Each structure stands twice: as C-alpha cells, then as structure tokens.
Short mmCIF file of C-alpha atoms in Angstrom, two decimals:
data_model
loop_
_atom_site.label_atom_id
_atom_site.label_comp_id
_atom_site.label_asym_id
_atom_site.label_seq_id
_atom_site.Cartn_x
_atom_site.Cartn_y
_atom_site.Cartn_z
CA UNK D 1 24.97 -14.05 -26.72
CA UNK D 2 23.20 -13.51 -23.37
CA UNK D 3 24.81 -11.21 -20.84
CA UNK D 4 24.23 -11.67 -17.09
CA UNK D 5 24.86 -9.18 -14.33
CA UNK D 6 23.66 -8.77 -10.76
CA UNK D 7 21.89 -5.52 -9.82
CA UNK D 8 21.86 -4.20 -6.27
CA UNK D 9 18.90 -2.14 -5.09
CA UNK D 10 19.87 1.36 -4.00
CA UNK D 11 17.79 4.55 -3.63
CA UNK D 12 20.39 6.53 -5.64
CA UNK D 13 20.24 4.02 -8.52
CA UNK D 14 16.74 2.68 -8.03
CA UNK D 15 15.33 -0.32 -9.88
CA UNK D 16 12.30 1.81 -10.74
CA UNK D 17 14.46 3.98 -13.03
CA UNK D 18 15.73 0.89 -14.85
CA UNK D 19 12.18 -0.48 -14.97
CA UNK D 20 11.00 2.76 -16.58
CA UNK D 21 13.73 2.73 -19.25
CA UNK D 22 13.10 -0.93 -20.09
CA UNK D 23 9.33 -0.44 -20.30
CA UNK D 24 9.51 2.67 -22.48
CA UNK D 25 11.35 0.61 -25.11
CA UNK D 26 9.23 -2.54 -24.78
CA UNK D 27 6.73 -4.18 -27.12
CA UNK D 28 5.79 -6.74 -24.46
CA UNK D 29 6.11 -6.84 -20.68
CA UNK D 30 5.50 -9.88 -18.49
CA UNK D 31 5.45 -9.41 -14.70
CA UNK D 32 5.07 -12.02 -11.97
CA UNK D 33 5.25 -10.43 -8.52
CA UNK D 34 4.11 -11.71 -5.14
CA UNK D 35 3.30 -8.21 -3.94
CA UNK D 36 2.26 -5.05 -5.74
CA UNK D 37 1.31 -1.57 -4.54
CA UNK D 38 -0.47 1.46 -5.96
CA UNK D 39 2.57 3.73 -6.55
CA UNK D 40 4.22 1.05 -8.70
CA UNK D 41 1.01 0.47 -10.67
CA UNK D 42 0.91 4.23 -11.29
CA UNK D 43 4.49 4.10 -12.60
CA UNK D 44 3.53 1.31 -15.01
CA UNK D 45 0.48 3.23 -16.23
CA UNK D 46 2.59 6.34 -16.83
CA UNK D 47 5.53 4.79 -18.70
CA UNK D 48 3.90 1.97 -20.67
CA UNK D 49 3.92 2.79 -24.42
CA UNK D 50 0.64 2.42 -26.32
CA UNK D 51 2.08 -0.44 -28.38
CA UNK D 52 3.27 -2.43 -25.34
CA UNK D 53 1.17 -5.44 -24.34
CA UNK D 54 1.30 -6.49 -20.68
CA UNK D 55 0.68 -9.72 -18.81
CA UNK D 56 0.62 -9.14 -15.06
CA UNK D 57 0.52 -12.04 -12.59
CA UNK D 58 0.23 -11.55 -8.84
CA UNK D 59 -1.22 -13.39 -5.84
CA UNK D 60 -3.00 -12.82 -2.56
CA UNK D 61 -0.12 -13.69 -0.24
CA UNK D 62 -1.39 -13.01 3.30
CA UNK D 63 -4.08 -10.77 1.78
CA UNK D 64 -1.53 -7.97 2.18
CA UNK D 65 -2.20 -6.25 -1.15
CA UNK D 66 -4.59 -3.32 -0.75
CA UNK D 67 -7.93 -3.51 -2.54
CA UNK D 68 -7.24 -0.07 -4.05
CA UNK D 69 -4.13 -1.55 -5.71
CA UNK D 70 -6.11 -4.39 -7.25
CA UNK D 71 -8.69 -1.87 -8.44
CA UNK D 72 -5.96 0.20 -10.13
CA UNK D 73 -4.68 -2.93 -11.89
CA UNK D 74 -8.21 -3.87 -12.91
CA UNK D 75 -8.67 -0.45 -14.54
CA UNK D 76 -5.55 -1.02 -16.63
CA UNK D 77 -6.76 -4.53 -17.50
CA UNK D 78 -9.81 -3.08 -19.25
CA UNK D 79 -7.52 -2.40 -22.23
CA UNK D 80 -7.30 -5.27 -24.74
CA UNK D 81 -3.50 -5.24 -24.58
CA UNK D 82 -3.34 -5.57 -20.77
CA UNK D 83 -4.14 -8.85 -19.02
CA UNK D 84 -3.99 -9.39 -15.25
CA UNK D 85 -4.46 -12.65 -13.36
CA UNK D 86 -4.49 -13.74 -9.73
CA UNK D 87 -2.27 -16.78 -9.20
CA UNK D 88 -3.83 -19.79 -7.51
CA UNK D 89 -2.35 -23.27 -7.70
CA UNK D 90 -5.54 -24.83 -6.31
CA UNK D 91 -4.25 -25.21 -2.74
CA UNK D 92 -3.47 -21.57 -1.94
CA UNK D 93 -2.90 -18.20 -3.59
CA UNK D 94 0.53 -17.51 -2.14
CA UNK D 95 2.62 -16.73 -5.21
CA UNK D 96 6.15 -15.76 -4.17
CA UNK D 97 7.85 -15.29 -7.56
CA UNK D 98 9.46 -12.05 -8.78
CA UNK D 99 10.09 -12.23 -12.53
CA UNK D 100 10.09 -9.45 -15.14
CA UNK D 101 10.53 -10.00 -18.88
CA UNK D 102 10.62 -7.28 -21.54
CA UNK D 103 10.60 -7.94 -25.29
CA UNK D 104 12.18 -5.07 -27.19
CA UNK D 105 11.71 -6.12 -30.83
CA UNK D 106 14.12 -9.05 -31.27
CA UNK D 107 15.93 -8.42 -28.01
CA UNK D 108 14.93 -9.15 -24.42
CA UNK D 109 15.67 -8.06 -20.87
CA UNK D 110 14.75 -10.31 -17.94
CA UNK D 111 14.99 -9.85 -14.18
CA UNK D 112 14.68 -12.55 -11.58
CA UNK D 113 15.45 -11.93 -7.93
CA UNK D 114 14.00 -10.54 -4.71
CA UNK D 115 12.38 -7.30 -5.88
CA UNK D 116 8.59 -7.17 -5.70
CA UNK D 117 6.63 -4.70 -7.81
CA UNK D 118 6.36 -2.31 -4.86
CA UNK D 119 7.92 0.94 -3.70
CA UNK D 120 10.21 -0.96 -1.34
CA UNK D 121 11.18 -3.56 -3.94
CA UNK D 122 11.93 -1.04 -6.68
CA UNK D 123 13.41 1.83 -4.67
CA UNK D 124 15.13 0.63 -1.50
CA UNK D 125 18.31 -1.07 -0.29
CA UNK D 126 18.56 -4.80 0.21
CA UNK D 127 17.22 -6.18 -3.10
CA UNK D 128 19.24 -8.33 -5.50
CA UNK D 129 18.22 -8.98 -9.10
CA UNK D 130 19.89 -11.09 -11.78
CA UNK D 131 19.49 -9.28 -15.12
CA UNK D 132 19.80 -11.14 -18.40
CA UNK D 133 20.08 -9.35 -21.75
CA UNK D 134 20.04 -11.20 -25.03
CA UNK D 135 17.98 -12.32 -27.99
CA UNK D 136 14.27 -13.00 -27.42
CA UNK D 137 14.83 -16.60 -28.52
CA UNK D 138 18.09 -17.17 -26.62
CA UNK D 139 18.00 -20.39 -24.53
CA UNK D 140 18.26 -18.56 -21.19
CA UNK D 141 15.47 -16.13 -22.09
CA UNK D 142 13.31 -18.99 -23.40
CA UNK D 143 13.77 -20.82 -20.07
CA UNK D 144 12.47 -17.79 -18.14
CA UNK D 145 9.62 -17.31 -20.62
CA UNK D 146 8.67 -20.95 -20.14
CA UNK D 147 8.76 -20.57 -16.34
CA UNK D 148 6.44 -17.57 -16.59
CA UNK D 149 4.06 -19.46 -18.89
CA UNK D 150 3.81 -22.33 -16.39
CA UNK D 151 2.69 -19.97 -13.61
CA UNK D 152 0.49 -17.88 -15.92
CA UNK D 153 -1.37 -21.02 -17.00
CA UNK D 154 -2.06 -22.53 -13.56
CA UNK D 155 -5.58 -24.05 -13.79
CA UNK D 156 -6.74 -22.27 -10.63
CA UNK D 157 -5.71 -18.79 -11.75
CA UNK D 158 -8.46 -16.15 -11.73
CA UNK D 159 -8.91 -13.07 -13.92
CA UNK D 160 -8.55 -9.80 -12.06
CA UNK D 161 -12.10 -8.60 -12.58
CA UNK D 162 -15.04 -7.19 -10.65
CA UNK D 163 -16.03 -10.62 -9.35
CA UNK D 164 -12.60 -11.09 -7.78
CA UNK D 165 -12.65 -7.56 -6.32
CA UNK D 166 -16.02 -8.11 -4.66
CA UNK D 167 -14.83 -11.30 -2.97
CA UNK D 168 -11.41 -10.04 -1.84
CA UNK D 169 -10.90 -8.99 1.79
CA UNK D 170 -7.60 -7.33 2.63
CA UNK D 171 -5.84 -8.09 5.90
CA UNK D 172 -5.40 -5.44 8.64
CA UNK D 173 -2.05 -3.74 8.34
CA UNK D 174 0.57 -3.66 11.07
CA UNK D 175 3.03 -0.82 10.48
CA UNK D 176 6.79 -1.41 10.34
CA UNK D 177 8.74 -0.56 13.47
CA UNK D 178 10.50 2.73 13.93
CA UNK D 179 14.27 2.50 14.21
CA UNK D 180 15.42 1.44 17.64
CA UNK D 181 11.95 0.50 18.84
CA UNK D 182 11.22 -2.97 20.14
CA UNK D 183 7.78 -4.45 19.89
CA UNK D 184 6.62 -6.35 22.95
CA UNK D 185 5.46 -9.94 22.40
CA UNK D 186 1.74 -10.34 22.07
CA UNK D 187 1.00 -6.77 20.95
CA UNK D 188 0.32 -7.60 17.31
CA UNK D 189 -3.26 -8.81 17.84
CA UNK D 190 -5.56 -6.53 15.91
CA UNK D 191 -8.55 -8.74 15.20
CA UNK D 192 -10.74 -7.58 18.09
CA UNK D 193 -12.38 -4.16 17.57
CA UNK D 194 -12.03 -1.69 20.42
CA UNK D 195 -14.03 1.30 21.53
CA UNK D 196 -14.33 4.25 19.22
CA UNK D 197 -13.15 7.61 20.50
CA UNK D 198 -13.08 11.20 19.39
CA UNK D 199 -9.63 12.79 19.44
CA UNK D 200 -8.11 16.10 18.62
CA UNK D 201 -4.93 15.37 16.70
CA UNK D 202 -2.67 18.42 16.42
CA UNK D 203 -0.69 18.83 13.22
CA UNK D 204 2.02 21.00 14.76
CA UNK D 205 4.85 18.47 14.87
CA UNK D 206 8.26 20.07 14.46
CA UNK D 207 10.05 19.65 11.13
CA UNK D 208 12.83 17.77 12.96
CA UNK D 209 10.44 15.15 14.36
CA UNK D 210 8.67 14.74 11.02
CA UNK D 211 12.02 14.22 9.29
CA UNK D 212 13.08 11.60 11.85
CA UNK D 213 9.87 9.61 11.38
CA UNK D 214 10.10 9.86 7.58
CA UNK D 215 13.73 8.68 7.60
CA UNK D 216 12.92 5.81 9.96
CA UNK D 217 10.07 4.48 7.84
CA UNK D 218 11.11 5.49 4.33
CA UNK D 219 8.67 5.60 1.42
CA UNK D 220 6.49 2.82 2.86
CA UNK D 221 5.07 5.28 5.42
CA UNK D 222 2.54 6.73 2.98
CA UNK D 223 1.59 3.33 1.64
CA UNK D 224 0.95 1.83 5.08
CA UNK D 225 -0.91 4.62 6.82
CA UNK D 226 -2.77 7.87 6.40
CA UNK D 227 -0.30 9.67 8.66
CA UNK D 228 1.89 9.27 11.70
CA UNK D 229 0.68 10.89 14.89
CA UNK D 230 3.23 11.90 17.49
CA UNK D 231 1.43 11.67 20.82
CA UNK D 232 2.33 12.20 24.44
CA UNK D 233 1.84 10.02 27.48
CA UNK D 234 -1.91 9.60 26.96
CA UNK D 235 -1.28 8.17 23.52
CA UNK D 236 -0.60 4.76 25.05
CA UNK D 237 -4.33 4.57 25.81
CA UNK D 238 -4.95 4.15 22.07
CA UNK D 239 -5.16 0.50 21.15
CA UNK D 240 -5.02 -1.23 17.76
CA UNK D 241 -8.45 -1.30 16.24
CA UNK D 242 -9.65 1.86 18.00
CA UNK D 243 -11.83 3.93 15.70
CA UNK D 244 -10.87 7.59 15.89
CA UNK D 245 -12.01 10.92 14.52
CA UNK D 246 -8.83 12.66 13.40
CA UNK D 247 -9.17 16.43 13.40
CA UNK D 248 -6.70 17.65 10.79
CA UNK D 249 -7.78 21.27 11.32
CA UNK D 250 -10.91 23.14 12.33
CA UNK D 251 -12.34 22.53 8.85
CA UNK D 252 -10.85 19.13 7.87
CA UNK D 253 -11.15 15.75 9.49
CA UNK D 254 -10.88 12.04 8.76
CA UNK D 255 -12.44 8.92 10.24
CA UNK D 256 -9.76 6.32 10.80
CA UNK D 257 -8.67 3.14 12.54
CA UNK D 258 -5.68 3.20 14.87
CA UNK D 259 -2.83 0.83 14.12
CA UNK D 260 -0.16 -0.58 16.42
CA UNK D 261 1.35 2.20 18.59
CA UNK D 262 5.15 2.21 18.37
CA UNK D 263 7.35 3.72 21.13
CA UNK D 264 9.32 6.70 19.88
CA UNK D 265 11.72 7.89 22.55
CA UNK D 266 10.91 9.13 26.04
CA UNK D 267 7.19 9.37 26.74
CA UNK D 268 6.16 9.75 23.10
CA UNK D 269 4.63 7.08 20.95
CA UNK D 270 3.95 7.13 17.22
CA UNK D 271 0.37 6.12 16.48
CA UNK D 272 -0.25 5.35 12.82
CA UNK D 273 -3.77 5.32 11.48
CA UNK D 274 -5.45 4.28 8.27
CA UNK D 275 -8.44 6.34 7.05
CA UNK D 276 -11.68 4.43 6.58
CA UNK D 277 -12.60 4.03 2.94
CA UNK D 278 -14.43 7.11 1.73
CA UNK D 279 -13.76 9.06 4.93
CA UNK D 280 -10.35 10.68 4.43
CA UNK D 281 -9.88 14.46 4.13
CA UNK D 282 -13.53 15.36 4.65
CA UNK D 283 -14.74 18.93 5.02
CA UNK D 284 -16.24 20.09 8.28
CA UNK D 285 -18.96 22.34 6.88
CA UNK D 286 -21.47 24.30 8.94
CA UNK D 287 -24.28 21.77 8.51
CA UNK D 288 -22.11 18.90 9.69
CA UNK D 289 -20.85 20.93 12.65
CA UNK D 290 -24.45 21.47 13.75
CA UNK D 291 -25.19 17.74 13.36
CA UNK D 292 -22.14 16.84 15.41
CA UNK D 293 -23.01 19.32 18.14
CA UNK D 294 -26.45 17.70 18.32
CA UNK D 295 -24.79 14.26 18.45
CA UNK D 296 -22.41 15.40 21.21
CA UNK D 297 -19.25 14.92 19.17
CA UNK D 298 -18.50 18.62 19.40
CA UNK D 299 -19.23 20.84 22.37
CA UNK D 300 -21.65 23.78 22.15
CA UNK D 301 -18.66 26.01 21.45
CA UNK D 302 -17.89 23.73 18.48
CA UNK D 303 -14.66 22.58 20.09
CA UNK D 304 -13.35 19.05 19.60
CA UNK D 305 -13.20 16.82 22.66
CA UNK D 306 -9.58 15.83 23.16
CA UNK D 307 -10.46 12.22 23.93
CA UNK D 308 -13.89 10.73 24.48
CA UNK D 309 -15.11 7.11 24.27
CA UNK D 310 -18.03 6.45 21.94
CA UNK D 311 -20.52 3.62 21.81
CA UNK D 312 -20.76 1.53 18.65
CA UNK D 313 -24.10 3.20 17.89
CA UNK D 314 -22.55 6.67 18.23
CA UNK D 315 -19.72 5.67 15.93
CA UNK D 316 -22.14 4.28 13.35
CA UNK D 317 -24.08 7.53 13.40
CA UNK D 318 -20.83 9.55 12.94
CA UNK D 319 -19.85 7.46 9.91
CA UNK D 320 -23.29 7.91 8.36
CA UNK D 321 -23.23 11.67 8.95
CA UNK D 322 -19.73 11.90 7.46
CA UNK D 323 -20.60 10.00 4.33
CA UNK D 324 -23.89 11.82 3.84
CA UNK D 325 -22.23 15.23 4.19
CA UNK D 326 -19.13 14.43 2.13
#
C-alpha cells in the first residue's frame, strides 16, 4: 500500500531535516532538481551513507547555478557510486523538474513538488511537496522511477565533468529585494561594466540594522552576495557592475563587483556585492600596502580613499597585485 501526504515547507519543520533522515536510511537516492546550491550539496555530502548510490540530475536554467556549486557536485561525482548529469533535451538546458526518490531496502520514499535542492527550497515557507511512501515496486513509485529514467536518459544530457565546467559561464546575479522596497523599471541591466572605484566600507553597522537586513533576505543572503553594505546618500553613486575594493578592516580587504543597490529606508541604500573569484578575505600585508601606496590606491599615510574612480588599467593592476600577494 502506498501512502500519500502533502508536506508544507516551514523553517520550523524544514524539508532539509526530512531530507537528512530519508538519506541516512537510503541505499539509493535519485534527485532531479532545476536549481541547486552549495549549502544543499554540503548537506548531501555530510549525510549520505557510504553504501548509498546517488544519481543527481540538474540543468542550467538561466545559468543561475553558481560554478562553485557545480564544482562541489563534480567532486562528489568522482566516487563510483555518485553520478551527476546536466539535463539537455537538445533544444535547451532548462530542466524545471523537482523529484526526489529514496530506496530504503524494499521500501521507497518519493517527493514531487515545488522544492528545488536549494536553501530556499528545503528551508523556507511557500513550498509544497507530495510525499509517497510505499514498496519500491509499487505502481505509483514505479511511475515516478520511470519519469526520472526518461529525463536521466535524454540523448543530449552531459556528464558533470571538467569539460562541462570549463565551458560553463554563470549569469550575473541580481539580489532579491528587501522588504518594502520597490525596484524601478529599467534598473536591472547589469551587462555593461562600469568604472572601478576604491571605497572604504565600514563594518560598524548596528546589530539592529544587521538583524533587519538578515530577516528581510533570509538564508539566501549569504548565497547571493559576499555581504550587504549599508551606505548613506553617496551610496546611490554605486552602479551595478562597478568594481570595488572593499576594506573589511585595516588588514583585510576583498575585490568585488557591486550588485543592484536596493533602497532601505530614508537616505540609506543596501549595496550587495559579490567577491571576485580568488579575491575574497585577502590580507593587507606590509608589502602589498607599499605596492598600493606606489599605485596610488592608498595615500602616503596608508589611509584608504573613501571613494575614487579607477581606470581599467589601474583596476587590472590592483587585481594582479592582489592575486600575487595572496
């Protein structure tokens, strides 16, 4: 007999807890998910038993999945018992399915619904999943297994390997809106690069403001951006695509790209940024400080300029210095 019930996503009874319990008891796990993120891949790596074989199917819908997430999946796929494929029907790679099937000896658990294999899908409100429990060979379970096999065996599917990783280009990310903020039409364009600038970014936001931003964005904040910057009136001068030097302290910095500024009450705006690959949380050592003084990034007194435009050549030289001195 197969039992059906509908599960409602809720942070206090998160799907990720049910996913963990199901996986810990599983001999096989099949996942088809349109979107996937690094925290969820880390959960799978942590709770998957040694005996459990995995087939993981995902797509490149909108190129929204981060390359670091695909790399994490590819590392898991080096094991013989873990197989990962990128869905491609031959016309496009926009898989939209969300299907999970666990085999637990002769029994099975299956989910089909709206929840992607992401922090939001597995932890937040607003997701609905139909859960079936029954024998592995029950007609309803066999129907879902067959549906998975059809998508898994699409002729255009690609293995998630180094060749795929080298050819994949992720899309720029536009952060979700803060509560109560309205985005003006036409402000989502991020394709055109803008001038680089050096900025001092204070980290002295009050606990109250930090809590408000965290509550507004939820767990996706860390996945979308390196941090949220609460800026004053001058912050509106920052445009999407601006390259910025983010001074985290007098000894730590990051090179980053500004994302879409979002109004946050009064004259303040929240400016999210995403660190450039290989340039997050870098140390400002004495040798680099001297180089940056020579390059004019820092003043003779080794003070950061609060805001200063940079040419593309200057920015290129900053990136090279940062990576060489990492």
